[in-house]
PDB file of C-alpha atoms and ligand atoms in Angstrom:
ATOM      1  CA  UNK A   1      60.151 -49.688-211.725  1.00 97.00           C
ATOM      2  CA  UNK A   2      62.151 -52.818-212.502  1.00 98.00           C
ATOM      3  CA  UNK A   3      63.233 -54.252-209.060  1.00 98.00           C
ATOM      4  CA  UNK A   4      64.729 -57.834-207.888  1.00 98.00           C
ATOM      5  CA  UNK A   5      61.549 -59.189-207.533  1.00 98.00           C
ATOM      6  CA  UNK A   6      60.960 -58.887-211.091  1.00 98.00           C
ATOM      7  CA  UNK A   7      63.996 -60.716-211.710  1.00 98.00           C
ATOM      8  CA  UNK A   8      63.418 -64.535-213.005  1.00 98.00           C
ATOM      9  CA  UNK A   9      65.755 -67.367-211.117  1.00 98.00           C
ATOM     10  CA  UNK A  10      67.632 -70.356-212.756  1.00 97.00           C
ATOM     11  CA  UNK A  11      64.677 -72.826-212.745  1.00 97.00           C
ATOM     12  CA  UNK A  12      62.329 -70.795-214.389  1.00 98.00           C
ATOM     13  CA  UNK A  13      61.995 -72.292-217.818  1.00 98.00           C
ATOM     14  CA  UNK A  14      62.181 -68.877-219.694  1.00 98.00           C
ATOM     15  CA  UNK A  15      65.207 -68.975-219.097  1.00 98.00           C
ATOM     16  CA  UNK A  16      65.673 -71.795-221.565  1.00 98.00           C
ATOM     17  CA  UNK A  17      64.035 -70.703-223.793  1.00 98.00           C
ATOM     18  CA  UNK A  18      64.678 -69.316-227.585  1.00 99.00           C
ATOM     19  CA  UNK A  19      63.202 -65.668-227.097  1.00 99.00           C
ATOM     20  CA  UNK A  20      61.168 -64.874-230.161  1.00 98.00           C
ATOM     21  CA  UNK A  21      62.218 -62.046-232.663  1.00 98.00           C
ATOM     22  CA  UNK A  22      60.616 -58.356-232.042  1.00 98.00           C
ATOM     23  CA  UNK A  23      58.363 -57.135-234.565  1.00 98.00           C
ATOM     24  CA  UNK A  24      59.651 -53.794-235.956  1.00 98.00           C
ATOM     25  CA  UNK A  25      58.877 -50.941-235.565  1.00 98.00           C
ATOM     26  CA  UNK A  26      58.840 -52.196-231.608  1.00 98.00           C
ATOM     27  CA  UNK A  27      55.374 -51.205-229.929  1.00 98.00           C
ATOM     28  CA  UNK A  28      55.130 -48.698-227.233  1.00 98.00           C
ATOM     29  CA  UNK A  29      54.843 -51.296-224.706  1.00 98.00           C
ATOM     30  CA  UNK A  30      58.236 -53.291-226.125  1.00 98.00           C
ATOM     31  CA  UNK A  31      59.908 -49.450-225.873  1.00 98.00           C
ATOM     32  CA  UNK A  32      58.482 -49.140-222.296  1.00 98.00           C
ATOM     33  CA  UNK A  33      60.005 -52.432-221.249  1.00 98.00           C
ATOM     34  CA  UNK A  34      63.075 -52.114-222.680  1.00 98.00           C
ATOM     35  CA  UNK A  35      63.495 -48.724-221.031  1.00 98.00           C
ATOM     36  CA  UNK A  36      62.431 -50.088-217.954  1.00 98.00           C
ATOM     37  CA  UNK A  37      65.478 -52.461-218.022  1.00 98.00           C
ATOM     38  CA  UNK A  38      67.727 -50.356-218.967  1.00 98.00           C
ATOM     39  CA  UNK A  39      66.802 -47.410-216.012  1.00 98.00           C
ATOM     40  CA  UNK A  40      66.926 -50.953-213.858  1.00 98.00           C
ATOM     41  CA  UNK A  41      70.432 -51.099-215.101  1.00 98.00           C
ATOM     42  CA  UNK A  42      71.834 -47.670-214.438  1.00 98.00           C
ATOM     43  CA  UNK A  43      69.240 -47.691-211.092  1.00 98.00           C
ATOM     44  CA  UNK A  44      71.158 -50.639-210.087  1.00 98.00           C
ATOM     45  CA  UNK A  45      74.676 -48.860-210.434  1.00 98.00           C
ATOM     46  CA  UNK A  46      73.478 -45.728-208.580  1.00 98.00           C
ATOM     47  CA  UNK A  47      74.541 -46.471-204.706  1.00 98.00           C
ATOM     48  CA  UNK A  48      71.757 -44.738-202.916  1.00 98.00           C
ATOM     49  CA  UNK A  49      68.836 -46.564-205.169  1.00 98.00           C
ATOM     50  CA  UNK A  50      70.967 -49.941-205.136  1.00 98.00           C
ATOM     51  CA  UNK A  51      71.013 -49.759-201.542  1.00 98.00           C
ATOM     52  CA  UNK A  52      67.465 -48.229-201.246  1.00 98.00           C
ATOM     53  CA  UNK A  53      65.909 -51.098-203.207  1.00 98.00           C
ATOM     54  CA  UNK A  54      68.357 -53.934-202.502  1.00 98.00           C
ATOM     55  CA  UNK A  55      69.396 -54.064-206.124  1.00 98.00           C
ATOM     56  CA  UNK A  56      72.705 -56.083-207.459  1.00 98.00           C
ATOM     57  CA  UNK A  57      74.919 -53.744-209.340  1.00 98.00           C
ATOM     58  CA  UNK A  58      74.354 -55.291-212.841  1.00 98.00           C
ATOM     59  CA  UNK A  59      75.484 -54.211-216.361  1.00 98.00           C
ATOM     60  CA  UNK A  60      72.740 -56.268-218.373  1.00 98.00           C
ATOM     61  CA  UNK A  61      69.953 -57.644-218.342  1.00 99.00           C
ATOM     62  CA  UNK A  62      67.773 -59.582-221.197  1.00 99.00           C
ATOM     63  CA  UNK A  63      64.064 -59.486-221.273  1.00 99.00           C
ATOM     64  CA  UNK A  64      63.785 -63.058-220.470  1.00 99.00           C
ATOM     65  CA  UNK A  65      65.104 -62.387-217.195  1.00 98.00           C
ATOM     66  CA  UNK A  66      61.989 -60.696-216.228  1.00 98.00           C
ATOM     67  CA  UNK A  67      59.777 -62.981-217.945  1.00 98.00           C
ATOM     68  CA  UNK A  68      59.567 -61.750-221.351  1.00 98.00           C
ATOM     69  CA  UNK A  69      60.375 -64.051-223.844  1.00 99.00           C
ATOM     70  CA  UNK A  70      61.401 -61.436-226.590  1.00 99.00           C
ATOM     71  CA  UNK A  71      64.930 -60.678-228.145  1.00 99.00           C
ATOM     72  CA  UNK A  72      65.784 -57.803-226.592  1.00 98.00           C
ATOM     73  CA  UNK A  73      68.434 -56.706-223.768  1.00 99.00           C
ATOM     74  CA  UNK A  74      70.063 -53.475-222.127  1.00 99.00           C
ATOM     75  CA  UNK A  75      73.568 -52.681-221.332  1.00 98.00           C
ATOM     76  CA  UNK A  76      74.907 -50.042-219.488  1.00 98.00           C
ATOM     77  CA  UNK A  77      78.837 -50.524-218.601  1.00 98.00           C
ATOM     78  CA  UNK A  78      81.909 -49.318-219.527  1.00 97.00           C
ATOM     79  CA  UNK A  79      84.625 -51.092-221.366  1.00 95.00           C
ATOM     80  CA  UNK A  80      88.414 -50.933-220.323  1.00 94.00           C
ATOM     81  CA  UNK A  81      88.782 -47.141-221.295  1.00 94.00           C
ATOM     82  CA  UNK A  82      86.229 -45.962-219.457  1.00 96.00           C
ATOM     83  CA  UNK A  83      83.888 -45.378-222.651  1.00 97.00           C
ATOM     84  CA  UNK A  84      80.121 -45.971-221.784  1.00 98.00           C
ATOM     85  CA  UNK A  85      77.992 -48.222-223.995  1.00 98.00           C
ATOM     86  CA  UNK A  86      74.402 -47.805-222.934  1.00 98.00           C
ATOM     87  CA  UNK A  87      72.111 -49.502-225.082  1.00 98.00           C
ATOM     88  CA  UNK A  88      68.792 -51.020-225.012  1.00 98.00           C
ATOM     89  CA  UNK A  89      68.668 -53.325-228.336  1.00 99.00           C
ATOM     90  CA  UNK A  90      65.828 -55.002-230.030  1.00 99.00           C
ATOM     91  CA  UNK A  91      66.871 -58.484-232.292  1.00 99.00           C
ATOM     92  CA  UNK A  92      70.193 -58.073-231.687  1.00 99.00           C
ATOM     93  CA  UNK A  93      72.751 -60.340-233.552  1.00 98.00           C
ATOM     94  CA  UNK A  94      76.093 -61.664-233.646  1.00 98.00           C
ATOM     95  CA  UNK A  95      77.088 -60.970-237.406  1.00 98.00           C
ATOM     96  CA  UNK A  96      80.597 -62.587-237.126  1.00 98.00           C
ATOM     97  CA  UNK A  97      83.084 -62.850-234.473  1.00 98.00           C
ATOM     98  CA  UNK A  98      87.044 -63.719-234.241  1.00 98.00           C
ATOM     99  CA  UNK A  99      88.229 -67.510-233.892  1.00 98.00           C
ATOM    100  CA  UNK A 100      90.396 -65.757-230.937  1.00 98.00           C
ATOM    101  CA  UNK A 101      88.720 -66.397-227.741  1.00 97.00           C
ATOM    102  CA  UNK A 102      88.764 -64.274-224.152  1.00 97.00           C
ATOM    103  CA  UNK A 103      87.624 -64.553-220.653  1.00 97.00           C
ATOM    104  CA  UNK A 104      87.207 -63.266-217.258  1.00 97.00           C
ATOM    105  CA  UNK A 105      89.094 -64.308-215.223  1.00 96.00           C
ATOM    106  CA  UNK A 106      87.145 -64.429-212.023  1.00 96.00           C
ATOM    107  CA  UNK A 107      84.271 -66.065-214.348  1.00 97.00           C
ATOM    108  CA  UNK A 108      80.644 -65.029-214.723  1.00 98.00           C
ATOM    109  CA  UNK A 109      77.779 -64.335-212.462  1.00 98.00           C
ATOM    110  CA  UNK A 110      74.065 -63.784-213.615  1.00 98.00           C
ATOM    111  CA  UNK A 111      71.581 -61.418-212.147  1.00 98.00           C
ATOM    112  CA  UNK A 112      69.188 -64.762-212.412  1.00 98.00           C
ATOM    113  CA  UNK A 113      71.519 -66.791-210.598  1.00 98.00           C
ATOM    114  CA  UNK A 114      72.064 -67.048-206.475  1.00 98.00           C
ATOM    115  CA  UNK A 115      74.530 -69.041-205.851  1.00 97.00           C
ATOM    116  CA  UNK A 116      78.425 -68.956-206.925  1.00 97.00           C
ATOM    117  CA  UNK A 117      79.536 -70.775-209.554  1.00 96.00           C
ATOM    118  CA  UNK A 118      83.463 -70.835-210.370  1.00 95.00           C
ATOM    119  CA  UNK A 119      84.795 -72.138-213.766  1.00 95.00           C
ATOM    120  CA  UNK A 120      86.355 -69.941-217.129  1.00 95.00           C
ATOM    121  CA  UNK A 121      83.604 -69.115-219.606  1.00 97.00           C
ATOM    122  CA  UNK A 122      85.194 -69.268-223.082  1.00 96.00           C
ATOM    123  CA  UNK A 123      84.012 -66.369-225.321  1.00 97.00           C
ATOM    124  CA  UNK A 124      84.892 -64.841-228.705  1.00 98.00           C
ATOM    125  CA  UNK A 125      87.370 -61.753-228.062  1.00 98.00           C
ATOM    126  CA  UNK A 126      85.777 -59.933-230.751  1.00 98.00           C
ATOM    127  CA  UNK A 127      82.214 -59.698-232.455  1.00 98.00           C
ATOM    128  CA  UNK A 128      80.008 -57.652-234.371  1.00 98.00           C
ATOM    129  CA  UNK A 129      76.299 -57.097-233.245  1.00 98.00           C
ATOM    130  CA  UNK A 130      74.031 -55.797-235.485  1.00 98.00           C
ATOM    131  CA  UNK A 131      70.329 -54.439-234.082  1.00 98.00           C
ATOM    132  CA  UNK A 132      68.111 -51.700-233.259  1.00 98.00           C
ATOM    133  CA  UNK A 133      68.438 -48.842-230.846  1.00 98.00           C
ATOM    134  CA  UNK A 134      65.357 -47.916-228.707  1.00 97.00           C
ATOM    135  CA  UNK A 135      65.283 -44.884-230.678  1.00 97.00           C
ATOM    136  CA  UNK A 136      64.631 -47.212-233.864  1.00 98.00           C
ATOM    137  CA  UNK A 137      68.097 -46.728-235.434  1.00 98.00           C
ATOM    138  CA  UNK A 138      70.138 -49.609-236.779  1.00 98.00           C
ATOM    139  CA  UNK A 139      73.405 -50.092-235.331  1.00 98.00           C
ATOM    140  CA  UNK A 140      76.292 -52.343-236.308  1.00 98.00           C
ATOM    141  CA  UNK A 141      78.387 -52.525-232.931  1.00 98.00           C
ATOM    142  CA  UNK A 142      82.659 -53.884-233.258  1.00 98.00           C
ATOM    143  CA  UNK A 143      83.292 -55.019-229.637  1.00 98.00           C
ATOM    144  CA  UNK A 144      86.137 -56.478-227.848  1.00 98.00           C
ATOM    145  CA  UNK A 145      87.283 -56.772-224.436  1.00 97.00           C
ATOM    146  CA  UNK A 146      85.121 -56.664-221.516  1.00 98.00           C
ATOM    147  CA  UNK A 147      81.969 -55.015-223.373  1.00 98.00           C
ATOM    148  CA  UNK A 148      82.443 -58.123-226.034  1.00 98.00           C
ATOM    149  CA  UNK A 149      81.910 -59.983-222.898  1.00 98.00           C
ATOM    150  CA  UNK A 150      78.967 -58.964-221.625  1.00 98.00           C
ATOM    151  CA  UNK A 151      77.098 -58.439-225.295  1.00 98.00           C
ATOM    152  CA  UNK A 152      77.828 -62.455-225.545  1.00 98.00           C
ATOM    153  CA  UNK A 153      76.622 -62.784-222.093  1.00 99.00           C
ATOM    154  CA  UNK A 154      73.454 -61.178-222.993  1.00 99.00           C
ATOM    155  CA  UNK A 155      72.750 -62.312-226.181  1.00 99.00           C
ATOM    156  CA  UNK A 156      72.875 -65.949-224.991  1.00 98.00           C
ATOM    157  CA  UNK A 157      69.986 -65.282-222.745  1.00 99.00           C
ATOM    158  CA  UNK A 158      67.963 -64.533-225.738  1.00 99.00           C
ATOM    159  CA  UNK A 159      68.685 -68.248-227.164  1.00 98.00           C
ATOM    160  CA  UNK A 160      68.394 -69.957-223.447  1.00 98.00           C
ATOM    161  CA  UNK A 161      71.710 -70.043-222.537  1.00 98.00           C
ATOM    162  CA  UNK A 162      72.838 -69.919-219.014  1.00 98.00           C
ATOM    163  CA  UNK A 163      77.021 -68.636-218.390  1.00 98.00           C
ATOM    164  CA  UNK A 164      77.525 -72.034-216.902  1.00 96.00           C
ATOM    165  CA  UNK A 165      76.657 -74.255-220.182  1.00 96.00           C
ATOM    166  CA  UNK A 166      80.071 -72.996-221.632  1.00 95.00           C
ATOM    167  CA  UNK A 167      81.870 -73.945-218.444  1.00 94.00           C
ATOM    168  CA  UNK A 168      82.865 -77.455-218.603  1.00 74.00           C
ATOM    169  CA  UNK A 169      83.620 -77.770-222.335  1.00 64.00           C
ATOM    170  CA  UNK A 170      86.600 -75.293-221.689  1.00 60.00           C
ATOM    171  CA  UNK A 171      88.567 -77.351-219.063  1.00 63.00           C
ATOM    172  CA  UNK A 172      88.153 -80.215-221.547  1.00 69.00           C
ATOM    173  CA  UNK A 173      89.459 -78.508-224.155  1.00 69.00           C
ATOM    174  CA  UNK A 174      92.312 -77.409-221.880  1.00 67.00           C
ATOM    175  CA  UNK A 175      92.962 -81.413-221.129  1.00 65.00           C
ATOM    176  CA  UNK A 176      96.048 -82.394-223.672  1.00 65.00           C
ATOM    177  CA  UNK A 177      95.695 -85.816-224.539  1.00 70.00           C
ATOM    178  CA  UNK A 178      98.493 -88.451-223.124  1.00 64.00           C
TER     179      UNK A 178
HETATM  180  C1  UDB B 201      75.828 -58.664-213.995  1.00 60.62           C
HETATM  181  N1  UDB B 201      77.363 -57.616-212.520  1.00 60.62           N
HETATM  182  O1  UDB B 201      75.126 -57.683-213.987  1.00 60.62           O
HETATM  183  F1  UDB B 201      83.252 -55.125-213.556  1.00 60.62           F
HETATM  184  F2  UDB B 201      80.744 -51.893-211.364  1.00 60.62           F
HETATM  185  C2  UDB B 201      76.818 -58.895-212.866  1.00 60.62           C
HETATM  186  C3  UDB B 201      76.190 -59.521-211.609  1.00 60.62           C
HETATM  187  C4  UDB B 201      75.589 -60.851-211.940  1.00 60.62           C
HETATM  188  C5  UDB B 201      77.287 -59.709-210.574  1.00 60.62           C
HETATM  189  C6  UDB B 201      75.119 -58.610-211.024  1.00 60.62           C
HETATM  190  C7  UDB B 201      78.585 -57.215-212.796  1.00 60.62           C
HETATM  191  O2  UDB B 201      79.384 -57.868-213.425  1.00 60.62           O
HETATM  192  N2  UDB B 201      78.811 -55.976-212.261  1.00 60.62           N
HETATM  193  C8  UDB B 201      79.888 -55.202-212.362  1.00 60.62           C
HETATM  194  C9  UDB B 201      81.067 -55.604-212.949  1.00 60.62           C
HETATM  195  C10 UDB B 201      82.126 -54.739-212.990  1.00 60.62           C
HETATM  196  C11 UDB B 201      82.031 -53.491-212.452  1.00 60.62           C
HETATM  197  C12 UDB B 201      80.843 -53.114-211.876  1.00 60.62           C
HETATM  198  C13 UDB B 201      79.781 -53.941-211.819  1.00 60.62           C
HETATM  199  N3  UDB B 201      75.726 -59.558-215.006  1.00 60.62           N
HETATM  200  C14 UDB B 201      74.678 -59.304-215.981  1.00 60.62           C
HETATM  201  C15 UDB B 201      73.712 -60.428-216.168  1.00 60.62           C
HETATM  202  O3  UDB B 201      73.514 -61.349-215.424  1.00 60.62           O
HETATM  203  N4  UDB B 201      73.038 -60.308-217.281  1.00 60.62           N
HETATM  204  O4  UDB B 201      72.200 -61.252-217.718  1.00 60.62           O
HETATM  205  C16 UDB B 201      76.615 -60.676-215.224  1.00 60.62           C
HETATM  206  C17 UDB B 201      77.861 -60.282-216.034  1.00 60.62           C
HETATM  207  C18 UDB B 201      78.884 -61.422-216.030  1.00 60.62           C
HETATM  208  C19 UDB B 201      79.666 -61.284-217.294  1.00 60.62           C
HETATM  209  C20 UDB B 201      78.910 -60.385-218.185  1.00 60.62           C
HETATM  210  C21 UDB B 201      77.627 -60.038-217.497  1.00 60.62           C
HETATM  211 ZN1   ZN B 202      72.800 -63.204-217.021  1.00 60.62          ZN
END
């Protein structure tokens, strides 16, 4: 099983790097892995494991954060009405997404980062993902909200993009001019 000491830190360069596409139909092994994450997922939400193992109650996690530099990532979360999205994608992609943009406001963390870093991350409120299930079945996901959130979250780990690139650009924007 998937545990923190698989997890990659900031410093590791696969983290900045672009994560190649999956050749499909995925191979057993690239199934395997991606159900590995996503049991790490829903094992790291689960009290008595997350406390067994010492794991960080996470919603996502992309395959370069244990390594792997393929496009592929697993959610498991619910979104603001309590419906569950539990997914483990292969070459997922943003297909479009609204000029309207949304935030946490307590920011972002990252499963691959230790330390606390405050600032807004500016993200589209809505977007489309296309990709394909771990059951091989192409999905074309409308998100918005929190679950929006985290999907842009993720996929930016696939193209080597940590949460606090998109920090300072924000609070610049914000700046009116005098
Ligand atoms: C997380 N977890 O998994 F609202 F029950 C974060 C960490 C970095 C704090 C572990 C998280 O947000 N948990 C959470 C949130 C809730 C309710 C709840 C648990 N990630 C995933 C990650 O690093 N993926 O690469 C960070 C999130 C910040 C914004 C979206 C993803
Ligand atoms: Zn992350």
């Amino acid at each position: 099983m998937i545990t923190m000491k698989d997890i990659v830190r900031e410093g590791h360069p696969v983290l900045r790097e672009v994560a190649k596409e999956v050749t499909l139909p995925a191979t057993a092994e690239e199934k395997e892995i991606l159900s590995e994450m996503l049991q790490f997922i829903k094992n790291s939400q689960d009290p008595e494991i997350a406390d067994k193992y010492n794991l960080r109650p996470g919603v996502g996690i992309a395959a370069p954060q244990i390594g792997i530099s393929k496009r592929m990532f697993a959610v498991h979360t619910y979104d603001e009405n309590d419906v569950l999205y539990s997914y483990g994608l292969f070459n997922p992609k943003m297909i479009s997404h609204s000029v309207e943009e949304n935030h946490l406001d307590g920011g972002e963390g990252c499963l691959s980062v230790d330390r606390e870093i405050t600032g807004i991350v500016p993200r589209h409120a809505r977007i489309t993902v296309k990709g394909t299930t771990l059951e091989g079945e192409e999905v074309k996901l409308k998100l918005k909200g929190y679950i929006a959130i985290v999907f842009q979250h993720e996929l930016d780990h696939l193209d080597g993009i940590m949460f606090y690139d998109r920090i300072e650009a924000f609070q610049d924007k914000l700046k009116k001019p005098l």
